[in-house]
Amino acid sequence: MSYTWVLGRRALREALRTPEALLPTLFIPMFFLVVNLGQAGKIFPSSTTGFLDGQNYGAFQLPSSMLLAASFGTAALFLVEDIEGGYFDKLRSSPVPRTSLVLGRLVAEVVKGLGIAIVLVLLALPFGIHVASGFVGFLLLIALTALWAVVYVGFMQLIALKTRSAAATNSGGLIFFPLLFLTPNFVPRHMLTRPMEIAATCNPVTYVMEALRSLILQDLVWGRVLTGFGVVGALGVVMVMLNLRMIRHYD
Amino acid sequence: MSKLVTQRAAGESFVGPAVEARGLVKHYKGRDGVVEAVRGVDLRVEAGEIFGFLGPNGAGKSTTVRMLTTLLSITSGTARVAGVDVAREPDVARLRMGVALQEAGLDARQTGRELLVLQCRLFGMSADDAASRAQELLELVDLVDAADRRIKGYSGGMKRRLDLASALVHEPQVLFLDEPTTGLDPASRLVVWEEVRRINGHGTTVFLTTQYLEEADQLCDRIAIIDGGRIVREGTPTQLKTELQVRLGLDDEPSLDDVFLDATGRTRERVAGVVREVGA
Ligand SMILES: Nc1ncnc2c1ncn2[C@@H]1O[C@H](COP(=O)(O)OP(=O)(O)OP(=O)(O)O)[C@@H](O)[C@H]1O
Ligand SMILES: [Mg+2]
């Protein structure tokens, strides 16, 4: 564990020293929040739209932005840089457990994900958005976002370790991207067209989004929240296991 | 684990050769078939030697080094470094060897000091020990002034020296250097030679690959020449030169260049011919 943390701290240092890579992860989700609010805010006024629970449409959109912010996978591109530049071999020539080599970055991603989620919630406050589930809800909100970031980076790292190419990792990440939009991200699931509803129901991201949304719009709805954590937890375990398998067979 | 284990494992003396490879084979499987990069290499490097591993481009030097240093799986054969089987007990082997690869593997976003401290930590040292060891090494390779600057701004020579320092954090018993002086100016090359001799003087066995025959002649107690994945010559520089002189009945002692060209089936005439063709 201590090795994982030593490597995780280095990954965080690297992220902080590359603000060019960090800023878009905040800017683009905020951009979508503002644009979507501007485009659909009038269609869904808070006074007459039941699913908003009294908040404005921005509150409904915030989970999409948070998931987007947690789905950049920059850490995997840093890993490719390490591999291409030979630094990964230097790390591999040290006697640390192979697992720490991939877990370090994932641990760093938790910390980074928490930071990004907190900043996004703070940035959303001026839009009149608040977290209806209170402080505990806020903690769950940022935790769930951060764990999602781990799932996403875990997936990207798999491509990075497999292809060792920045171009392949970048475009490989896009395979996962549509899943963020096959969700009830504009209206609740029951208002979607039938085919879209089926697609969204099959998509695990839907449950993460619904959990985040319930934390923002409602008091603690444990069923929703636990489903979200369950989905992220299961995907997280799968990603970590695949990452560990990949690093053990890395040549 | 940490400090105790590191020191014990690294300090533990071993009997027998520092590097011993038997029937080492590496096949790379790629999209367009299998590349037989190393085809049955036997090596024996005695403790305390500076051993030179020579060969033309693509001969299999780096592949062999990567297998010996646990970075690459071994297709068949066995390898022991400092008495430890690198495939069976890679972590124990890693504690006993230092590695500086052909492409200086550094992280441009860290400072030189941070990189060394991190490397020390990965070899199990406490934060305090890591800090003082890093300072020691920075002084050793003359990078104190640049220590707190990002590696991004280092020159090629500075990067090489930092890479060398990072291979020494745990005072390894066997040091592997893959082309440590390629791309260095003559003065920096001499600095690295001095450093290699000094490290060797403290009892560390050095296994280095090089393209420069003069380097091998100056520095190495013994050399092996690999070509097409097979060892084609092995011995002290003097032995190899004498062997060639006797075999060809030459009047003057040949240079190591001549030995190399003879061993790899290249002759001065043929090489000159290629140069002429390219030039024409
Ligand atoms: N990852 C790889 N996949 C496929 N083939 C490889 C790989 N790495 C090396 N090779 C091939 O294996 C052979 C030996 O390569 P190696 O890098 O060991 O040579 P080298 O002696 O170090 O050469 P150089 O002096 O140019 O560094 C070459 O034919 C090379 O093309
Ligand atoms: Mg090489």
mmCIF file with all atom_site columns, N, CA, C and O in Angstrom, chain B residues 36-80:
data_model
loop_
_atom_site.group_PDB
_atom_site.id
_atom_site.type_symbol
_atom_site.label_atom_id
_atom_site.label_alt_id
_atom_site.label_comp_id
_atom_site.label_asym_id
_atom_site.label_entity_id
_atom_site.label_seq_id
_atom_site.pdbx_PDB_ins_code
_atom_site.Cartn_x
_atom_site.Cartn_y
_atom_site.Cartn_z
_atom_site.occupancy
_atom_site.B_iso_or_equiv
_atom_site.pdbx_formal_charge
_atom_site.auth_seq_id
_atom_site.auth_comp_id
_atom_site.auth_asym_id
_atom_site.auth_atom_id
_atom_site.pdbx_PDB_model_num
ATOM 1   N N  . GLU B 1 36 ? 12.944 -13.791 -34.144 1.00 0.00 ? 36 GLU B N  1
ATOM 2   C CA . GLU B 1 36 ? 13.839 -14.492 -33.229 1.00 0.00 ? 36 GLU B CA 1
ATOM 3   C C  . GLU B 1 36 ? 14.991 -13.559 -32.889 1.00 0.00 ? 36 GLU B C  1
ATOM 4   O O  . GLU B 1 36 ? 16.019 -13.550 -33.547 1.00 0.00 ? 36 GLU B O  1
ATOM 5   N N  . ALA B 1 37 ? 14.813 -12.762 -31.852 1.00 0.00 ? 37 ALA B N  1
ATOM 6   C CA . ALA B 1 37 ? 15.772 -11.701 -31.542 1.00 0.00 ? 37 ALA B CA 1
ATOM 7   C C  . ALA B 1 37 ? 17.021 -12.263 -30.866 1.00 0.00 ? 37 ALA B C  1
ATOM 8   O O  . ALA B 1 37 ? 18.134 -11.817 -31.134 1.00 0.00 ? 37 ALA B O  1
ATOM 9   N N  . VAL B 1 38 ? 16.836 -13.243 -29.982 1.00 0.00 ? 38 VAL B N  1
ATOM 10  C CA . VAL B 1 38 ? 17.970 -13.866 -29.287 1.00 0.00 ? 38 VAL B CA 1
ATOM 11  C C  . VAL B 1 38 ? 17.811 -15.373 -29.442 1.00 0.00 ? 38 VAL B C  1
ATOM 12  O O  . VAL B 1 38 ? 16.735 -15.920 -29.195 1.00 0.00 ? 38 VAL B O  1
ATOM 13  N N  . ARG B 1 39 ? 18.894 -16.039 -29.894 1.00 0.00 ? 39 ARG B N  1
ATOM 14  C CA . ARG B 1 39 ? 18.748 -17.457 -30.273 1.00 0.00 ? 39 ARG B CA 1
ATOM 15  C C  . ARG B 1 39 ? 19.694 -18.374 -29.529 1.00 0.00 ? 39 ARG B C  1
ATOM 16  O O  . ARG B 1 39 ? 20.505 -19.060 -30.133 1.00 0.00 ? 39 ARG B O  1
ATOM 17  N N  . GLY B 1 40 ? 19.630 -18.339 -28.211 1.00 0.00 ? 40 GLY B N  1
ATOM 18  C CA . GLY B 1 40 ? 20.452 -19.283 -27.459 1.00 0.00 ? 40 GLY B CA 1
ATOM 19  C C  . GLY B 1 40 ? 21.759 -18.664 -27.006 1.00 0.00 ? 40 GLY B C  1
ATOM 20  O O  . GLY B 1 40 ? 22.829 -19.038 -27.464 1.00 0.00 ? 40 GLY B O  1
ATOM 21  N N  . VAL B 1 41 ? 21.663 -17.727 -26.091 1.00 0.00 ? 41 VAL B N  1
ATOM 22  C CA . VAL B 1 41 ? 22.846 -17.021 -25.604 1.00 0.00 ? 41 VAL B CA 1
ATOM 23  C C  . VAL B 1 41 ? 23.305 -17.607 -24.269 1.00 0.00 ? 41 VAL B C  1
ATOM 24  O O  . VAL B 1 41 ? 22.509 -17.771 -23.350 1.00 0.00 ? 41 VAL B O  1
ATOM 25  N N  . ASP B 1 42 ? 24.573 -17.956 -24.203 1.00 0.00 ? 42 ASP B N  1
ATOM 26  C CA . ASP B 1 42 ? 25.196 -18.365 -22.937 1.00 0.00 ? 42 ASP B CA 1
ATOM 27  C C  . ASP B 1 42 ? 26.170 -17.267 -22.533 1.00 0.00 ? 42 ASP B C  1
ATOM 28  O O  . ASP B 1 42 ? 26.990 -16.838 -23.336 1.00 0.00 ? 42 ASP B O  1
ATOM 29  N N  . LEU B 1 43 ? 26.059 -16.824 -21.292 1.00 0.00 ? 43 LEU B N  1
ATOM 30  C CA . LEU B 1 43 ? 26.950 -15.762 -20.816 1.00 0.00 ? 43 LEU B CA 1
ATOM 31  C C  . LEU B 1 43 ? 27.391 -16.089 -19.403 1.00 0.00 ? 43 LEU B C  1
ATOM 32  O O  . LEU B 1 43 ? 26.654 -16.703 -18.629 1.00 0.00 ? 43 LEU B O  1
ATOM 33  N N  . ARG B 1 44 ? 28.628 -15.651 -19.096 1.00 0.00 ? 44 ARG B N  1
ATOM 34  C CA . ARG B 1 44 ? 29.088 -15.805 -17.733 1.00 0.00 ? 44 ARG B CA 1
ATOM 35  C C  . ARG B 1 44 ? 29.938 -14.586 -17.418 1.00 0.00 ? 44 ARG B C  1
ATOM 36  O O  . ARG B 1 44 ? 30.969 -14.353 -18.055 1.00 0.00 ? 44 ARG B O  1
ATOM 37  N N  . VAL B 1 45 ? 29.478 -13.779 -16.489 1.00 0.00 ? 45 VAL B N  1
ATOM 38  C CA . VAL B 1 45 ? 30.214 -12.585 -16.089 1.00 0.00 ? 45 VAL B CA 1
ATOM 39  C C  . VAL B 1 45 ? 30.627 -12.766 -14.638 1.00 0.00 ? 45 VAL B C  1
ATOM 40  O O  . VAL B 1 45 ? 29.777 -13.010 -13.772 1.00 0.00 ? 45 VAL B O  1
ATOM 41  N N  . GLU B 1 46 ? 31.945 -12.704 -14.395 1.00 0.00 ? 46 GLU B N  1
ATOM 42  C CA . GLU B 1 46 ? 32.417 -12.926 -13.026 1.00 0.00 ? 46 GLU B CA 1
ATOM 43  C C  . GLU B 1 46 ? 32.167 -11.684 -12.168 1.00 0.00 ? 46 GLU B C  1
ATOM 44  O O  . GLU B 1 46 ? 32.144 -10.561 -12.678 1.00 0.00 ? 46 GLU B O  1
ATOM 45  N N  . ALA B 1 47 ? 32.012 -11.910 -10.874 1.00 0.00 ? 47 ALA B N  1
ATOM 46  C CA . ALA B 1 47 ? 31.808 -10.796 -9.948  1.00 0.00 ? 47 ALA B CA 1
ATOM 47  C C  . ALA B 1 47 ? 33.007 -9.859  -10.009 1.00 0.00 ? 47 ALA B C  1
ATOM 48  O O  . ALA B 1 47 ? 34.159 -10.310 -10.035 1.00 0.00 ? 47 ALA B O  1
ATOM 49  N N  . GLY B 1 48 ? 32.739 -8.565  -10.073 1.00 0.00 ? 48 GLY B N  1
ATOM 50  C CA . GLY B 1 48 ? 33.809 -7.579  -10.064 1.00 0.00 ? 48 GLY B CA 1
ATOM 51  C C  . GLY B 1 48 ? 34.291 -7.156  -11.433 1.00 0.00 ? 48 GLY B C  1
ATOM 52  O O  . GLY B 1 48 ? 35.085 -6.230  -11.566 1.00 0.00 ? 48 GLY B O  1
ATOM 53  N N  . GLU B 1 49 ? 33.803 -7.819  -12.475 1.00 0.00 ? 49 GLU B N  1
ATOM 54  C CA . GLU B 1 49 ? 34.242 -7.484  -13.836 1.00 0.00 ? 49 GLU B CA 1
ATOM 55  C C  . GLU B 1 49 ? 33.498 -6.276  -14.392 1.00 0.00 ? 49 GLU B C  1
ATOM 56  O O  . GLU B 1 49 ? 32.402 -5.957  -13.957 1.00 0.00 ? 49 GLU B O  1
ATOM 57  N N  . ILE B 1 50 ? 34.120 -5.645  -15.405 1.00 0.00 ? 50 ILE B N  1
ATOM 58  C CA . ILE B 1 50 ? 33.356 -4.792  -16.321 1.00 0.00 ? 50 ILE B CA 1
ATOM 59  C C  . ILE B 1 50 ? 33.255 -5.573  -17.605 1.00 0.00 ? 50 ILE B C  1
ATOM 60  O O  . ILE B 1 50 ? 34.264 -5.896  -18.242 1.00 0.00 ? 50 ILE B O  1
ATOM 61  N N  . PHE B 1 51 ? 32.027 -5.920  -17.953 1.00 0.00 ? 51 PHE B N  1
ATOM 62  C CA . PHE B 1 51 ? 31.788 -6.794  -19.097 1.00 0.00 ? 51 PHE B CA 1
ATOM 63  C C  . PHE B 1 51 ? 31.152 -5.992  -20.225 1.00 0.00 ? 51 PHE B C  1
ATOM 64  O O  . PHE B 1 51 ? 30.173 -5.282  -20.012 1.00 0.00 ? 51 PHE B O  1
ATOM 65  N N  . GLY B 1 52 ? 31.721 -6.075  -21.410 1.00 0.00 ? 52 GLY B N  1
ATOM 66  C CA . GLY B 1 52 ? 31.184 -5.335  -22.549 1.00 0.00 ? 52 GLY B CA 1
ATOM 67  C C  . GLY B 1 52 ? 30.413 -6.252  -23.482 1.00 0.00 ? 52 GLY B C  1
ATOM 68  O O  . GLY B 1 52 ? 30.873 -7.341  -23.817 1.00 0.00 ? 52 GLY B O  1
ATOM 69  N N  . PHE B 1 53 ? 29.233 -5.795  -23.886 1.00 0.00 ? 53 PHE B N  1
ATOM 70  C CA . PHE B 1 53 ? 28.381 -6.590  -24.760 1.00 0.00 ? 53 PHE B CA 1
ATOM 71  C C  . PHE B 1 53 ? 28.223 -5.808  -26.060 1.00 0.00 ? 53 PHE B C  1
ATOM 72  O O  . PHE B 1 53 ? 27.577 -4.764  -26.087 1.00 0.00 ? 53 PHE B O  1
ATOM 73  N N  . LEU B 1 54 ? 28.875 -6.294  -27.112 1.00 0.00 ? 54 LEU B N  1
ATOM 74  C CA . LEU B 1 54 ? 28.917 -5.552  -28.366 1.00 0.00 ? 54 LEU B CA 1
ATOM 75  C C  . LEU B 1 54 ? 28.120 -6.262  -29.445 1.00 0.00 ? 54 LEU B C  1
ATOM 76  O O  . LEU B 1 54 ? 27.881 -7.462  -29.371 1.00 0.00 ? 54 LEU B O  1
ATOM 77  N N  . GLY B 1 55 ? 27.769 -5.495  -30.451 1.00 0.00 ? 55 GLY B N  1
ATOM 78  C CA . GLY B 1 55 ? 27.075 -6.101  -31.577 1.00 0.00 ? 55 GLY B CA 1
ATOM 79  C C  . GLY B 1 55 ? 26.474 -5.028  -32.443 1.00 0.00 ? 55 GLY B C  1
ATOM 80  O O  . GLY B 1 55 ? 26.216 -3.931  -31.971 1.00 0.00 ? 55 GLY B O  1
ATOM 81  N N  . PRO B 1 56 ? 26.260 -5.351  -33.720 1.00 0.00 ? 56 PRO B N  1
ATOM 82  C CA . PRO B 1 56 ? 25.661 -4.350  -34.618 1.00 0.00 ? 56 PRO B CA 1
ATOM 83  C C  . PRO B 1 56 ? 24.217 -4.045  -34.231 1.00 0.00 ? 56 PRO B C  1
ATOM 84  O O  . PRO B 1 56 ? 23.645 -4.739  -33.386 1.00 0.00 ? 56 PRO B O  1
ATOM 85  N N  . ASN B 1 57 ? 23.633 -3.034  -34.840 1.00 0.00 ? 57 ASN B N  1
ATOM 86  C CA . ASN B 1 57 ? 22.238 -2.682  -34.578 1.00 0.00 ? 57 ASN B CA 1
ATOM 87  C C  . ASN B 1 57 ? 21.343 -3.887  -34.814 1.00 0.00 ? 57 ASN B C  1
ATOM 88  O O  . ASN B 1 57 ? 21.489 -4.591  -35.812 1.00 0.00 ? 57 ASN B O  1
ATOM 89  N N  . GLY B 1 58 ? 20.444 -4.116  -33.905 1.00 0.00 ? 58 GLY B N  1
ATOM 90  C CA . GLY B 1 58 ? 19.484 -5.199  -34.076 1.00 0.00 ? 58 GLY B CA 1
ATOM 91  C C  . GLY B 1 58 ? 20.029 -6.576  -33.765 1.00 0.00 ? 58 GLY B C  1
ATOM 92  O O  . GLY B 1 58 ? 19.369 -7.579  -34.018 1.00 0.00 ? 58 GLY B O  1
ATOM 93  N N  . ALA B 1 59 ? 21.242 -6.639  -33.166 1.00 0.00 ? 59 ALA B N  1
ATOM 94  C CA . ALA B 1 59 ? 21.853 -7.939  -32.895 1.00 0.00 ? 59 ALA B CA 1
ATOM 95  C C  . ALA B 1 59 ? 21.174 -8.668  -31.740 1.00 0.00 ? 59 ALA B C  1
ATOM 96  O O  . ALA B 1 59 ? 21.255 -9.898  -31.637 1.00 0.00 ? 59 ALA B O  1
ATOM 97  N N  . GLY B 1 60 ? 20.508 -7.916  -30.867 1.00 0.00 ? 60 GLY B N  1
ATOM 98  C CA . GLY B 1 60 ? 19.864 -8.541  -29.713 1.00 0.00 ? 60 GLY B CA 1
ATOM 99  C C  . GLY B 1 60 ? 20.452 -8.123  -28.383 1.00 0.00 ? 60 GLY B C  1
ATOM 100 O O  . GLY B 1 60 ? 20.176 -8.747  -27.355 1.00 0.00 ? 60 GLY B O  1
ATOM 101 N N  . LYS B 1 61 ? 21.225 -7.054  -28.355 1.00 0.00 ? 61 LYS B N  1
ATOM 102 C CA . LYS B 1 61 ? 21.834 -6.585  -27.102 1.00 0.00 ? 61 LYS B CA 1
ATOM 103 C C  . LYS B 1 61 ? 20.769 -6.128  -26.110 1.00 0.00 ? 61 LYS B C  1
ATOM 104 O O  . LYS B 1 61 ? 20.715 -6.605  -24.975 1.00 0.00 ? 61 LYS B O  1
ATOM 105 N N  . SER B 1 62 ? 19.938 -5.189  -26.560 1.00 0.00 ? 62 SER B N  1
ATOM 106 C CA . SER B 1 62 ? 18.927 -4.665  -25.637 1.00 0.00 ? 62 SER B CA 1
ATOM 107 C C  . SER B 1 62 ? 17.968 -5.760  -25.200 1.00 0.00 ? 62 SER B C  1
ATOM 108 O O  . SER B 1 62 ? 17.552 -5.807  -24.034 1.00 0.00 ? 62 SER B O  1
ATOM 109 N N  . THR B 1 63 ? 17.609 -6.625  -26.127 1.00 0.00 ? 63 THR B N  1
ATOM 110 C CA . THR B 1 63 ? 16.698 -7.718  -25.776 1.00 0.00 ? 63 THR B CA 1
ATOM 111 C C  . THR B 1 63 ? 17.308 -8.588  -24.678 1.00 0.00 ? 63 THR B C  1
ATOM 112 O O  . THR B 1 63 ? 16.626 -8.949  -23.710 1.00 0.00 ? 63 THR B O  1
ATOM 113 N N  . THR B 1 64 ? 18.601 -8.896  -24.812 1.00 0.00 ? 64 THR B N  1
ATOM 114 C CA . THR B 1 64 ? 19.265 -9.708  -23.790 1.00 0.00 ? 64 THR B CA 1
ATOM 115 C C  . THR B 1 64 ? 19.271 -8.972  -22.448 1.00 0.00 ? 64 THR B C  1
ATOM 116 O O  . THR B 1 64 ? 18.937 -9.550  -21.415 1.00 0.00 ? 64 THR B O  1
ATOM 117 N N  . VAL B 1 65 ? 19.631 -7.680  -22.499 1.00 0.00 ? 65 VAL B N  1
ATOM 118 C CA . VAL B 1 65 ? 19.670 -6.901  -21.253 1.00 0.00 ? 65 VAL B CA 1
ATOM 119 C C  . VAL B 1 65 ? 18.289 -6.856  -20.602 1.00 0.00 ? 65 VAL B C  1
ATOM 120 O O  . VAL B 1 65 ? 18.148 -7.021  -19.390 1.00 0.00 ? 65 VAL B O  1
ATOM 121 N N  . ARG B 1 66 ? 17.263 -6.690  -21.412 1.00 0.00 ? 66 ARG B N  1
ATOM 122 C CA . ARG B 1 66 ? 15.914 -6.607  -20.845 1.00 0.00 ? 66 ARG B CA 1
ATOM 123 C C  . ARG B 1 66 ? 15.482 -7.931  -20.214 1.00 0.00 ? 66 ARG B C  1
ATOM 124 O O  . ARG B 1 66 ? 14.766 -7.940  -19.220 1.00 0.00 ? 66 ARG B O  1
ATOM 125 N N  . MET B 1 67 ? 15.924 -9.031  -20.788 1.00 0.00 ? 67 MET B N  1
ATOM 126 C CA . MET B 1 67 ? 15.608 -10.322 -20.155 1.00 0.00 ? 67 MET B CA 1
ATOM 127 C C  . MET B 1 67 ? 16.362 -10.475 -18.839 1.00 0.00 ? 67 MET B C  1
ATOM 128 O O  . MET B 1 67 ? 15.810 -10.913 -17.837 1.00 0.00 ? 67 MET B O  1
ATOM 129 N N  . LEU B 1 68 ? 17.649 -10.086 -18.869 1.00 0.00 ? 68 LEU B N  1
ATOM 130 C CA . LEU B 1 68 ? 18.459 -10.230 -17.652 1.00 0.00 ? 68 LEU B CA 1
ATOM 131 C C  . LEU B 1 68 ? 17.941 -9.341  -16.526 1.00 0.00 ? 68 LEU B C  1
ATOM 132 O O  . LEU B 1 68 ? 18.128 -9.634  -15.351 1.00 0.00 ? 68 LEU B O  1
ATOM 133 N N  . THR B 1 69 ? 17.312 -8.217  -16.887 1.00 0.00 ? 69 THR B N  1
ATOM 134 C CA . THR B 1 69 ? 16.874 -7.271  -15.860 1.00 0.00 ? 69 THR B CA 1
ATOM 135 C C  . THR B 1 69 ? 15.390 -7.421  -15.513 1.00 0.00 ? 69 THR B C  1
ATOM 136 O O  . THR B 1 69 ? 14.783 -6.492  -14.999 1.00 0.00 ? 69 THR B O  1
ATOM 137 N N  . THR B 1 70 ? 14.794 -8.533  -15.837 1.00 0.00 ? 70 THR B N  1
ATOM 138 C CA . THR B 1 70 ? 13.407 -8.882  -15.483 1.00 0.00 ? 70 THR B CA 1
ATOM 139 C C  . THR B 1 70 ? 12.352 -8.066  -16.231 1.00 0.00 ? 70 THR B C  1
ATOM 140 O O  . THR B 1 70 ? 11.172 -8.145  -15.913 1.00 0.00 ? 70 THR B O  1
ATOM 141 N N  . LEU B 1 71 ? 12.771 -7.268  -17.210 1.00 0.00 ? 71 LEU B N  1
ATOM 142 C CA . LEU B 1 71 ? 11.796 -6.408  -17.875 1.00 0.00 ? 71 LEU B CA 1
ATOM 143 C C  . LEU B 1 71 ? 11.085 -7.108  -19.025 1.00 0.00 ? 71 LEU B C  1
ATOM 144 O O  . LEU B 1 71 ? 10.082 -6.626  -19.533 1.00 0.00 ? 71 LEU B O  1
ATOM 145 N N  . LEU B 1 72 ? 11.637 -8.247  -19.427 1.00 0.00 ? 72 LEU B N  1
ATOM 146 C CA . LEU B 1 72 ? 11.098 -8.950  -20.582 1.00 0.00 ? 72 LEU B CA 1
ATOM 147 C C  . LEU B 1 72 ? 11.040 -10.426 -20.229 1.00 0.00 ? 72 LEU B C  1
ATOM 148 O O  . LEU B 1 72 ? 11.971 -10.947 -19.610 1.00 0.00 ? 72 LEU B O  1
ATOM 149 N N  . SER B 1 73 ? 9.957  -11.079 -20.627 1.00 0.00 ? 73 SER B N  1
ATOM 150 C CA . SER B 1 73 ? 9.852  -12.509 -20.325 1.00 0.00 ? 73 SER B CA 1
ATOM 151 C C  . SER B 1 73 ? 10.855 -13.278 -21.185 1.00 0.00 ? 73 SER B C  1
ATOM 152 O O  . SER B 1 73 ? 11.212 -12.848 -22.279 1.00 0.00 ? 73 SER B O  1
ATOM 153 N N  . ILE B 1 74 ? 11.299 -14.406 -20.647 1.00 0.00 ? 74 ILE B N  1
ATOM 154 C CA . ILE B 1 74 ? 12.296 -15.222 -21.325 1.00 0.00 ? 74 ILE B CA 1
ATOM 155 C C  . ILE B 1 74 ? 11.571 -16.345 -22.060 1.00 0.00 ? 74 ILE B C  1
ATOM 156 O O  . ILE B 1 74 ? 10.788 -17.070 -21.453 1.00 0.00 ? 74 ILE B O  1
ATOM 157 N N  . THR B 1 75 ? 11.799 -16.464 -23.367 1.00 0.00 ? 75 THR B N  1
ATOM 158 C CA . THR B 1 75 ? 11.105 -17.503 -24.140 1.00 0.00 ? 75 THR B CA 1
ATOM 159 C C  . THR B 1 75 ? 11.595 -18.879 -23.717 1.00 0.00 ? 75 THR B C  1
ATOM 160 O O  . THR B 1 75 ? 10.808 -19.772 -23.441 1.00 0.00 ? 75 THR B O  1
ATOM 161 N N  . SER B 1 76 ? 12.927 -19.047 -23.670 1.00 0.00 ? 76 SER B N  1
ATOM 162 C CA . SER B 1 76 ? 13.449 -20.257 -23.047 1.00 0.00 ? 76 SER B CA 1
ATOM 163 C C  . SER B 1 76 ? 14.871 -20.010 -22.573 1.00 0.00 ? 76 SER B C  1
ATOM 164 O O  . SER B 1 76 ? 15.503 -19.031 -22.970 1.00 0.00 ? 76 SER B O  1
ATOM 165 N N  . GLY B 1 77 ? 15.354 -20.901 -21.712 1.00 0.00 ? 77 GLY B N  1
ATOM 166 C CA . GLY B 1 77 ? 16.662 -20.702 -21.101 1.00 0.00 ? 77 GLY B CA 1
ATOM 167 C C  . GLY B 1 77 ? 16.507 -20.119 -19.701 1.00 0.00 ? 77 GLY B C  1
ATOM 168 O O  . GLY B 1 77 ? 15.396 -19.839 -19.256 1.00 0.00 ? 77 GLY B O  1
ATOM 169 N N  . THR B 1 78 ? 17.639 -19.974 -19.024 1.00 0.00 ? 78 THR B N  1
ATOM 170 C CA . THR B 1 78 ? 17.593 -19.428 -17.664 1.00 0.00 ? 78 THR B CA 1
ATOM 171 C C  . THR B 1 78 ? 18.634 -18.327 -17.516 1.00 0.00 ? 78 THR B C  1
ATOM 172 O O  . THR B 1 78 ? 19.627 -18.295 -18.239 1.00 0.00 ? 78 THR B O  1
ATOM 173 N N  . ALA B 1 79 ? 18.374 -17.456 -16.567 1.00 0.00 ? 79 ALA B N  1
ATOM 174 C CA . ALA B 1 79 ? 19.327 -16.389 -16.282 1.00 0.00 ? 79 ALA B CA 1
ATOM 175 C C  . ALA B 1 79 ? 19.366 -16.150 -14.780 1.00 0.00 ? 79 ALA B C  1
ATOM 176 O O  . ALA B 1 79 ? 18.333 -16.105 -14.120 1.00 0.00 ? 79 ALA B O  1
ATOM 177 N N  . ARG B 1 80 ? 20.589 -16.031 -14.255 1.00 0.00 ? 80 ARG B N  1
ATOM 178 C CA . ARG B 1 80 ? 20.760 -15.696 -12.849 1.00 0.00 ? 80 ARG B CA 1
ATOM 179 C C  . ARG B 1 80 ? 21.595 -14.433 -12.764 1.00 0.00 ? 80 ARG B C  1
ATOM 180 O O  . ARG B 1 80 ? 22.604 -14.291 -13.460 1.00 0.00 ? 80 ARG B O  1
#
